Short mmCIF file of C-alpha atoms in Angstrom, two decimals:
data_model
loop_
_atom_site.label_atom_id
_atom_site.label_comp_id
_atom_site.label_asym_id
_atom_site.label_seq_id
_atom_site.Cartn_x
_atom_site.Cartn_y
_atom_site.Cartn_z
CA MET A 14 -26.45 -3.67 2.14
CA VAL A 15 -25.86 -2.25 5.59
CA ILE A 16 -23.38 0.61 5.95
CA SER A 17 -21.73 0.92 9.35
CA THR A 18 -20.18 4.19 10.52
CA ASP A 19 -19.94 3.00 14.12
CA PRO A 20 -16.29 2.69 15.26
CA ASP A 21 -17.06 -0.12 17.71
CA VAL A 22 -18.98 -2.13 15.13
CA ASN A 23 -16.35 -1.60 12.44
CA TYR A 24 -13.60 -2.63 14.83
CA SER A 25 -15.44 -5.80 15.85
CA LEU A 26 -16.18 -6.79 12.24
CA PHE A 27 -12.52 -7.26 11.46
CA GLN A 28 -11.94 -9.28 14.60
CA GLN A 29 -14.64 -11.75 13.54
CA GLU A 30 -13.41 -12.71 10.07
CA ASN A 31 -13.42 -16.49 9.46
CA GLN A 32 -16.32 -16.92 11.88
CA SER A 33 -19.49 -15.39 10.48
CA LEU A 34 -17.84 -12.75 8.32
CA LEU A 35 -15.70 -12.92 5.20
CA LEU A 36 -13.93 -10.08 3.44
CA TRP A 37 -15.22 -9.47 -0.05
CA TYR A 38 -14.28 -7.05 -2.82
CA GLY A 39 -17.10 -6.40 -5.26
CA GLY A 40 -17.55 -5.07 -8.76
CA THR A 41 -14.77 -4.50 -11.24
CA PHE A 42 -12.06 -4.68 -8.59
CA SER A 43 -13.01 -8.22 -7.60
CA GLU A 44 -13.23 -9.39 -11.21
CA VAL A 45 -9.86 -7.99 -12.19
CA ILE A 46 -7.90 -8.95 -9.05
CA GLY A 47 -9.12 -12.56 -9.13
CA GLU A 48 -9.55 -15.31 -6.57
CA GLU A 49 -5.83 -16.12 -6.41
CA SER A 50 -5.00 -12.72 -4.94
CA MET A 51 -3.89 -12.42 -1.32
CA LEU A 52 -6.77 -9.99 -0.83
CA ALA A 53 -9.29 -12.73 -1.62
CA LYS A 54 -7.79 -15.36 0.71
CA HIS A 55 -9.15 -16.24 4.13
CA GLY A 56 -7.95 -18.17 7.16
CA ASN A 57 -4.66 -20.07 6.99
CA PRO A 58 -4.00 -19.34 3.27
CA HIS A 59 -4.29 -15.61 3.97
CA LYS A 60 -2.01 -15.93 7.01
CA TYR A 61 0.55 -17.92 5.00
CA ILE A 62 0.70 -15.41 2.15
CA LYS A 63 0.69 -12.45 4.54
CA ASN A 64 3.70 -13.83 6.42
CA LEU A 65 5.45 -14.46 3.10
CA THR A 66 4.81 -10.88 2.01
CA LEU A 67 6.11 -9.53 5.31
CA HIS A 68 9.50 -10.94 4.35
CA PHE A 69 9.54 -8.26 1.65
CA VAL A 70 7.71 -5.28 3.18
CA GLY A 71 7.98 -6.07 6.90
CA PRO A 72 10.03 -4.11 9.46
CA GLU A 73 13.03 -6.45 9.39
CA ASN A 74 13.67 -6.07 5.66
CA LEU A 75 12.87 -2.37 5.81
CA LYS A 76 15.44 -1.87 8.54
CA ALA A 77 18.09 -4.07 6.93
CA LYS A 78 17.80 -3.04 3.28
CA LEU A 79 14.84 -1.08 2.00
CA VAL A 80 15.20 2.16 3.97
CA HIS A 81 18.57 2.93 2.37
CA GLU A 82 17.38 1.88 -1.10
CA MET A 83 14.18 3.93 -0.77
CA ASP A 84 16.28 6.89 0.29
CA VAL A 85 18.52 6.65 -2.79
CA THR A 86 15.59 6.19 -5.20
CA THR A 87 13.55 9.05 -3.70
CA GLN A 88 16.46 11.49 -3.85
CA LYS A 89 17.12 10.54 -7.48
CA HIS A 90 13.53 11.13 -8.55
CA LEU A 91 13.03 14.38 -6.63
CA CYS A 92 16.22 15.71 -8.21
CA SER A 93 14.91 14.68 -11.64
CA TRP A 94 11.60 16.45 -11.04
CA ALA A 95 13.41 19.64 -10.04
CA THR A 96 15.78 19.41 -13.02
CA ASN A 97 12.85 19.07 -15.42
CA GLY A 98 11.27 22.20 -13.99
CA THR A 99 7.78 20.78 -13.38
CA ALA A 100 6.27 17.41 -12.51
CA GLU A 101 2.78 15.98 -12.24
CA VAL A 102 3.25 14.52 -8.78
CA LYS A 103 0.72 11.71 -9.15
CA ASP A 104 2.25 10.34 -12.36
CA ALA A 105 5.82 11.04 -11.29
CA SER A 106 5.39 9.34 -7.91
CA ARG A 107 3.73 6.36 -9.61
CA ASN A 108 6.74 6.03 -11.88
CA MET A 109 9.05 6.27 -8.90
CA MET A 110 7.18 3.60 -6.94
CA PHE A 111 6.92 1.28 -9.97
CA GLU A 112 10.65 1.50 -10.60
CA PHE A 113 11.50 0.77 -6.99
CA VAL A 114 8.95 -1.98 -6.24
CA ALA A 115 9.41 -3.79 -9.58
CA MET A 116 13.18 -3.86 -9.08
CA LYS A 117 12.92 -5.23 -5.54
CA LEU A 118 10.22 -7.75 -6.48
CA MET A 119 11.92 -9.35 -9.47
CA SER A 120 14.91 -7.22 -10.55
CA TYR A 121 12.80 -5.65 -13.31
CA ASP A 122 14.15 -2.56 -15.05
CA GLU A 123 11.70 -0.78 -17.39
CA THR A 124 14.52 0.88 -19.33
CA LYS A 125 16.09 -2.47 -20.21
CA ASP A 126 13.04 -4.70 -20.73
CA SER A 127 11.10 -4.79 -23.98
CA LYS A 128 7.83 -5.79 -22.26
CA LYS A 129 7.29 -2.29 -20.80
CA LEU A 130 5.21 -3.48 -17.86
CA GLY A 131 4.97 0.08 -16.58
CA GLU A 132 2.79 0.98 -19.56
CA ASP A 133 0.59 -2.05 -18.91
CA MET A 134 0.28 -1.00 -15.28
CA LYS A 135 -0.99 2.42 -16.32
CA LYS A 136 -3.60 0.81 -18.59
CA PHE A 137 -4.65 -1.47 -15.77
CA MET A 138 -5.14 1.44 -13.37
CA ASN A 139 -7.05 3.53 -15.92
CA GLY A 140 -9.72 0.83 -16.21
CA LEU A 141 -9.73 -0.56 -12.68
CA ILE A 142 -12.98 1.13 -11.68
CA ALA A 143 -14.33 1.65 -15.19
CA PHE A 144 -17.71 0.30 -16.27
CA PRO A 145 -17.01 -3.45 -16.77
CA ILE A 146 -17.67 -3.83 -20.50
CA ASN A 147 -14.96 -6.11 -21.80
CA ILE A 148 -14.94 -5.24 -25.50
CA PRO A 149 -12.13 -3.67 -27.55
CA GLY A 150 -11.98 0.09 -27.24
CA THR A 151 -13.12 0.32 -23.63
CA ALA A 152 -10.92 1.27 -20.68
CA PHE A 153 -11.93 -1.94 -18.92
CA HIS A 154 -10.83 -4.09 -21.86
CA ALA A 155 -7.45 -2.34 -21.96
CA SER A 156 -7.17 -2.80 -18.20
CA VAL A 157 -7.83 -6.55 -18.40
CA LYS A 158 -5.34 -6.97 -21.25
CA GLY A 159 -2.71 -4.96 -19.40
CA GLN A 160 -3.12 -7.05 -16.27
CA LYS A 161 -2.94 -10.32 -18.24
CA ARG A 162 0.34 -9.26 -19.83
CA ILE A 163 1.80 -8.37 -16.43
CA ILE A 164 0.63 -11.63 -14.86
CA LYS A 165 2.01 -13.65 -17.77
CA ALA A 166 5.36 -11.88 -17.52
CA PHE A 167 5.47 -12.66 -13.78
CA GLU A 168 4.62 -16.31 -14.39
CA ASN A 169 7.35 -16.62 -17.01
CA LYS A 170 9.87 -14.91 -14.75
CA PHE A 171 9.08 -17.31 -11.91
CA GLU A 172 9.35 -20.40 -14.11
CA GLU A 173 12.63 -19.17 -15.65
CA ARG A 174 14.12 -18.44 -12.24
CA LYS A 175 13.01 -21.80 -10.89
CA ALA A 176 14.32 -23.71 -13.94
CA SER A 177 17.70 -21.96 -13.88
CA ASN A 178 18.13 -22.75 -10.19
CA THR A 179 19.81 -19.38 -9.68
CA SER A 180 19.22 -17.04 -6.78
CA GLY A 181 18.92 -13.29 -6.77
CA ASN A 182 18.59 -10.45 -4.34
CA ASP A 183 14.84 -9.97 -4.80
CA PHE A 184 11.48 -11.19 -3.50
CA LEU A 185 11.00 -13.57 -6.43
CA SER A 186 14.06 -15.55 -5.37
CA TYR A 187 12.61 -15.88 -1.89
CA MET A 188 9.40 -17.29 -3.37
CA VAL A 189 11.37 -19.73 -5.51
CA GLU A 190 13.04 -21.01 -2.35
CA ASP A 191 9.68 -21.24 -0.59
CA SER A 192 8.26 -23.25 -3.50
CA LYS A 193 10.78 -26.01 -2.75
CA LYS A 194 9.31 -26.59 0.71
CA GLU A 195 6.78 -29.31 1.42
CA ASN A 196 3.17 -28.06 1.26
CA SER A 197 4.28 -24.71 -0.16
CA MET A 198 1.55 -22.56 -1.72
CA MET A 199 4.12 -21.12 -4.12
CA ASN A 200 4.24 -24.12 -6.47
CA ASP A 201 1.64 -22.63 -8.80
CA PRO A 202 3.08 -19.88 -11.05
CA LYS A 203 -0.36 -18.22 -11.19
CA VAL A 204 -0.46 -17.86 -7.40
CA VAL A 205 3.07 -16.42 -7.40
CA ALA A 206 2.21 -14.02 -10.21
CA LYS A 207 -0.95 -12.81 -8.45
CA LEU A 208 0.99 -12.19 -5.25
CA LEU A 209 3.69 -10.25 -7.08
CA PHE A 210 0.98 -8.24 -8.83
CA ALA A 211 -0.84 -7.45 -5.56
CA VAL A 212 2.37 -6.17 -3.95
CA LEU A 213 3.25 -4.14 -7.03
CA LEU A 214 -0.25 -2.67 -7.16
CA ALA A 215 -0.13 -1.60 -3.51
CA GLY A 216 3.23 0.10 -3.91
CA TYR A 217 2.38 1.62 -7.28
CA ASP A 218 -1.06 3.04 -6.54
CA SER A 219 -1.76 3.35 -2.82
CA THR A 220 1.64 4.71 -1.86
CA SER A 221 1.80 7.12 -4.80
CA GLN A 222 -1.66 8.45 -3.94
CA ALA A 223 -0.50 9.09 -0.38
CA LEU A 224 2.60 10.91 -1.64
CA THR A 225 0.47 13.05 -3.95
CA LEU A 226 -1.98 14.03 -1.21
CA ALA A 227 0.87 14.70 1.20
CA THR A 228 2.46 17.07 -1.31
CA LYS A 229 -0.78 18.99 -1.75
CA PHE A 230 -1.71 19.23 1.92
CA VAL A 231 1.78 20.22 3.04
CA ASN A 232 1.86 22.87 0.32
CA ASP A 233 -1.59 24.18 1.33
CA HIS A 234 -0.83 24.39 5.06
CA PRO A 235 2.19 26.57 5.95
CA GLN A 236 2.02 25.61 9.64
CA VAL A 237 2.32 21.95 8.75
CA LEU A 238 5.22 22.68 6.41
CA ALA A 239 6.97 24.70 9.11
CA GLU A 240 6.55 21.95 11.70
CA LEU A 241 7.76 19.27 9.30
CA THR A 242 10.75 21.37 8.29
CA LYS A 243 11.65 21.94 11.94
CA GLU A 244 11.45 18.22 12.71
CA HIS A 245 13.48 17.09 9.72
CA LYS A 246 16.13 19.78 10.02
CA ALA A 247 16.61 18.69 13.61
CA ILE A 248 17.29 15.19 12.28
CA LEU A 249 19.93 16.56 9.92
CA LYS A 250 21.60 18.45 12.78
CA SER A 251 21.70 15.33 14.93
CA ARG A 252 23.77 13.43 12.37
CA ASP A 253 27.54 13.26 12.51
CA ASN A 254 27.45 13.68 8.74
CA GLU A 255 24.45 15.55 7.30
CA ASN A 256 24.65 13.52 4.08
CA SER A 257 24.96 10.13 5.75
CA GLY A 258 21.51 9.05 4.60
CA PHE A 259 18.12 8.34 6.13
CA THR A 260 18.05 5.63 8.82
CA TRP A 261 15.51 3.34 10.43
CA GLU A 262 16.16 4.98 13.81
CA GLU A 263 15.33 8.39 12.36
CA TYR A 264 12.11 7.00 10.93
CA LYS A 265 11.14 5.48 14.27
CA SER A 266 11.65 8.84 15.96
CA MET A 267 8.87 10.43 13.88
CA THR A 268 5.11 10.52 14.42
CA PHE A 269 3.58 10.27 11.02
CA THR A 270 0.56 10.66 8.87
CA HIS A 271 -2.64 8.88 8.27
CA MET A 272 -4.32 7.40 5.26
CA VAL A 273 -7.86 6.29 4.80
CA SER A 274 -9.21 3.18 3.23
CA PHE A 275 -12.31 1.15 3.24
CA ASN A 276 -13.10 -2.54 3.12
CA ILE A 277 -16.28 -4.40 2.32
CA VAL A 278 -17.41 -7.27 4.44
CA ILE A 279 -19.98 -9.87 3.48
CA ILE A 280 -21.89 -12.04 5.93
CA ASN A 281 -22.28 -15.77 5.32
CA ASP A 282 -24.40 -16.62 8.39
CA MET A 283 -27.14 -14.96 10.39
CA GLU A 284 -25.55 -12.32 12.60
CA ARG A 285 -26.83 -9.92 15.24
CA ILE A 286 -25.12 -6.55 15.54
CA ARG A 287 -26.31 -3.96 18.04
CA GLY A 288 -29.59 -5.81 18.37
CA TYR A 289 -30.23 -6.01 14.61
CA THR A 290 -30.34 -9.28 12.71
CA ILE A 291 -28.44 -9.12 9.43
CA PRO A 292 -29.73 -11.79 7.00
CA GLU A 293 -27.33 -14.23 5.39
CA GLY A 294 -26.02 -12.95 2.07
CA TRP A 295 -26.33 -9.27 2.95
CA ILE A 296 -23.31 -7.02 2.53
CA LEU A 297 -21.91 -5.01 5.43
CA LEU A 298 -19.87 -2.05 4.28
CA ALA A 299 -17.57 -0.89 7.06
CA ALA A 300 -17.04 2.83 6.38
CA LEU A 301 -13.61 3.07 7.99
CA PRO A 302 -12.80 6.68 6.90
CA TYR A 303 -15.84 7.92 8.84
CA VAL A 304 -14.04 7.06 12.08
CA HIS A 305 -11.61 9.91 11.37
CA LEU A 306 -14.38 12.38 10.55
CA THR A 307 -16.61 12.21 13.65
CA PRO A 308 -17.03 15.59 15.40
CA ASP A 309 -17.51 13.95 18.82
CA LYS A 310 -13.93 12.63 18.61
CA PHE A 311 -12.18 15.36 16.61
CA GLU A 312 -12.68 19.09 16.59
CA ASP A 313 -13.29 20.32 13.02
CA PRO A 314 -12.72 16.78 11.66
CA PHE A 315 -12.69 17.77 7.97
CA ALA A 316 -9.70 20.08 8.43
CA PHE A 317 -6.22 18.87 7.59
CA ASN A 318 -4.77 18.86 11.08
CA PRO A 319 -1.94 16.41 11.83
CA TRP A 320 -1.91 17.53 15.46
CA ARG A 321 -5.18 15.69 16.06
CA TRP A 322 -3.12 12.50 16.33
CA GLN A 323 -0.67 13.87 18.89
CA GLY A 324 -0.17 11.40 21.72
CA GLN A 325 -2.07 8.58 19.98
CA GLU A 326 -0.78 5.20 18.82
CA LEU A 327 -0.92 5.22 15.02
CA HIS A 328 1.06 2.12 14.12
CA HIS A 329 -1.79 -0.35 14.51
CA GLY A 330 -5.52 -0.36 13.80
CA SER A 331 -7.58 0.93 16.72
CA LYS A 332 -11.07 2.27 17.28
CA THR A 333 -9.84 5.82 16.65
CA PHE A 334 -7.38 5.16 13.81
CA MET A 335 -8.23 2.77 10.99
CA GLY A 336 -6.14 4.26 8.21
CA PHE A 337 -4.35 0.99 7.53
CA GLY A 338 -7.19 -1.40 8.34
CA ILE A 339 -7.85 -3.44 11.46
CA GLY A 340 -7.18 -6.86 12.96
CA VAL A 341 -6.27 -9.68 10.60
CA ARG A 342 -6.77 -7.26 7.70
CA LEU A 343 -4.30 -4.71 8.98
CA CYS A 344 -2.40 -3.68 5.85
CA VAL A 345 0.69 -5.83 5.43
CA GLY A 346 2.45 -2.92 3.72
CA ALA A 347 1.55 -0.25 6.29
CA GLU A 348 5.11 0.14 7.56
CA PHE A 349 6.44 0.19 4.00
CA ALA A 350 4.08 3.03 3.05
CA LYS A 351 4.86 5.05 6.18
CA VAL A 352 8.61 4.70 5.68
CA GLN A 353 8.33 5.82 2.05
CA MET A 354 6.20 8.80 3.10
CA ALA A 355 8.68 9.79 5.80
CA ILE A 356 11.64 9.62 3.41
CA TYR A 357 9.77 11.56 0.71
CA LEU A 358 8.76 14.36 3.08
CA HIS A 359 12.21 14.44 4.66
CA HIS A 360 13.87 15.33 1.36
CA LEU A 361 10.97 17.48 0.13
CA VAL A 362 10.99 19.86 3.10
CA THR A 363 14.76 19.99 3.67
CA LYS A 364 16.00 20.32 0.09
CA TYR A 365 13.24 22.04 -1.88
CA ARG A 366 11.17 25.19 -1.50
CA GLN A 367 7.95 26.66 -2.83
CA TYR A 368 7.72 29.24 -5.57
#
């Protein structure tokens, strides 16, 4: 294995996929996610599924529908947390994201469905990076079983929707329509189920982690809280009606946060990088978070300092910001996550206070 912390090398790696480099997820994650997942696809299949997913989480649907619905859901859950007195933000935000994403994916309501897929999702997450011993009693075994139940439920839902020939206001209906097209990749219920699962996983885990960290860091840094409060109160003042609801235009007026992630790249041909020959079969781990932690680019890089990004373009992967990936592997749900973060912080800093 070669680990790269060089921003230029890491940037170039993700521009070369489908030539001498292929994305690869190893260990337990790869085994559980499976080959049918969008994350495991390359070339045209990956492009096809990515474009399909953008219909759900892309800017057009966010602007037209999801921003308002996210706003309503976030307000409801924050109010519930306050009413209950205390909340474990990680678990509570996971529940919030599961409720929202599952409803928009396939009109699933945990309170009305006997399958309780939310519980299976928790079991899946608890064993995702556990030691991969698949025997009863282990976290990994429970994780695999939980995922299988979710996938099976998604497959059944797709087949039922397709057989009934009814349409709905969710992503599943869009995939049913796509499956009717010639050469569609959505004919296989397993492929559909894996795609639904991948989108649910991203919304459930990645976004909820970001919300949890944002809550902690904002709470720990009064200057950040003050600046956020100032920005979001100015938005309230600019409205004709303060309670009119969060809008896409308000979101676009904000400069917002960063997340870190990492991806693993495997080489399938001989490749020379910076004068070094990397043998076929070796793994190249692109350490993307390191880009944000280099002292030659950022003063005191380990400090939580949102102002470091002032004046920089954060909406797309670059050599200085790789929080949402790069190139063809730029996160398809990046805009979705940033919108959810903006809405969450908007209500957190304008309607609630610290004790």
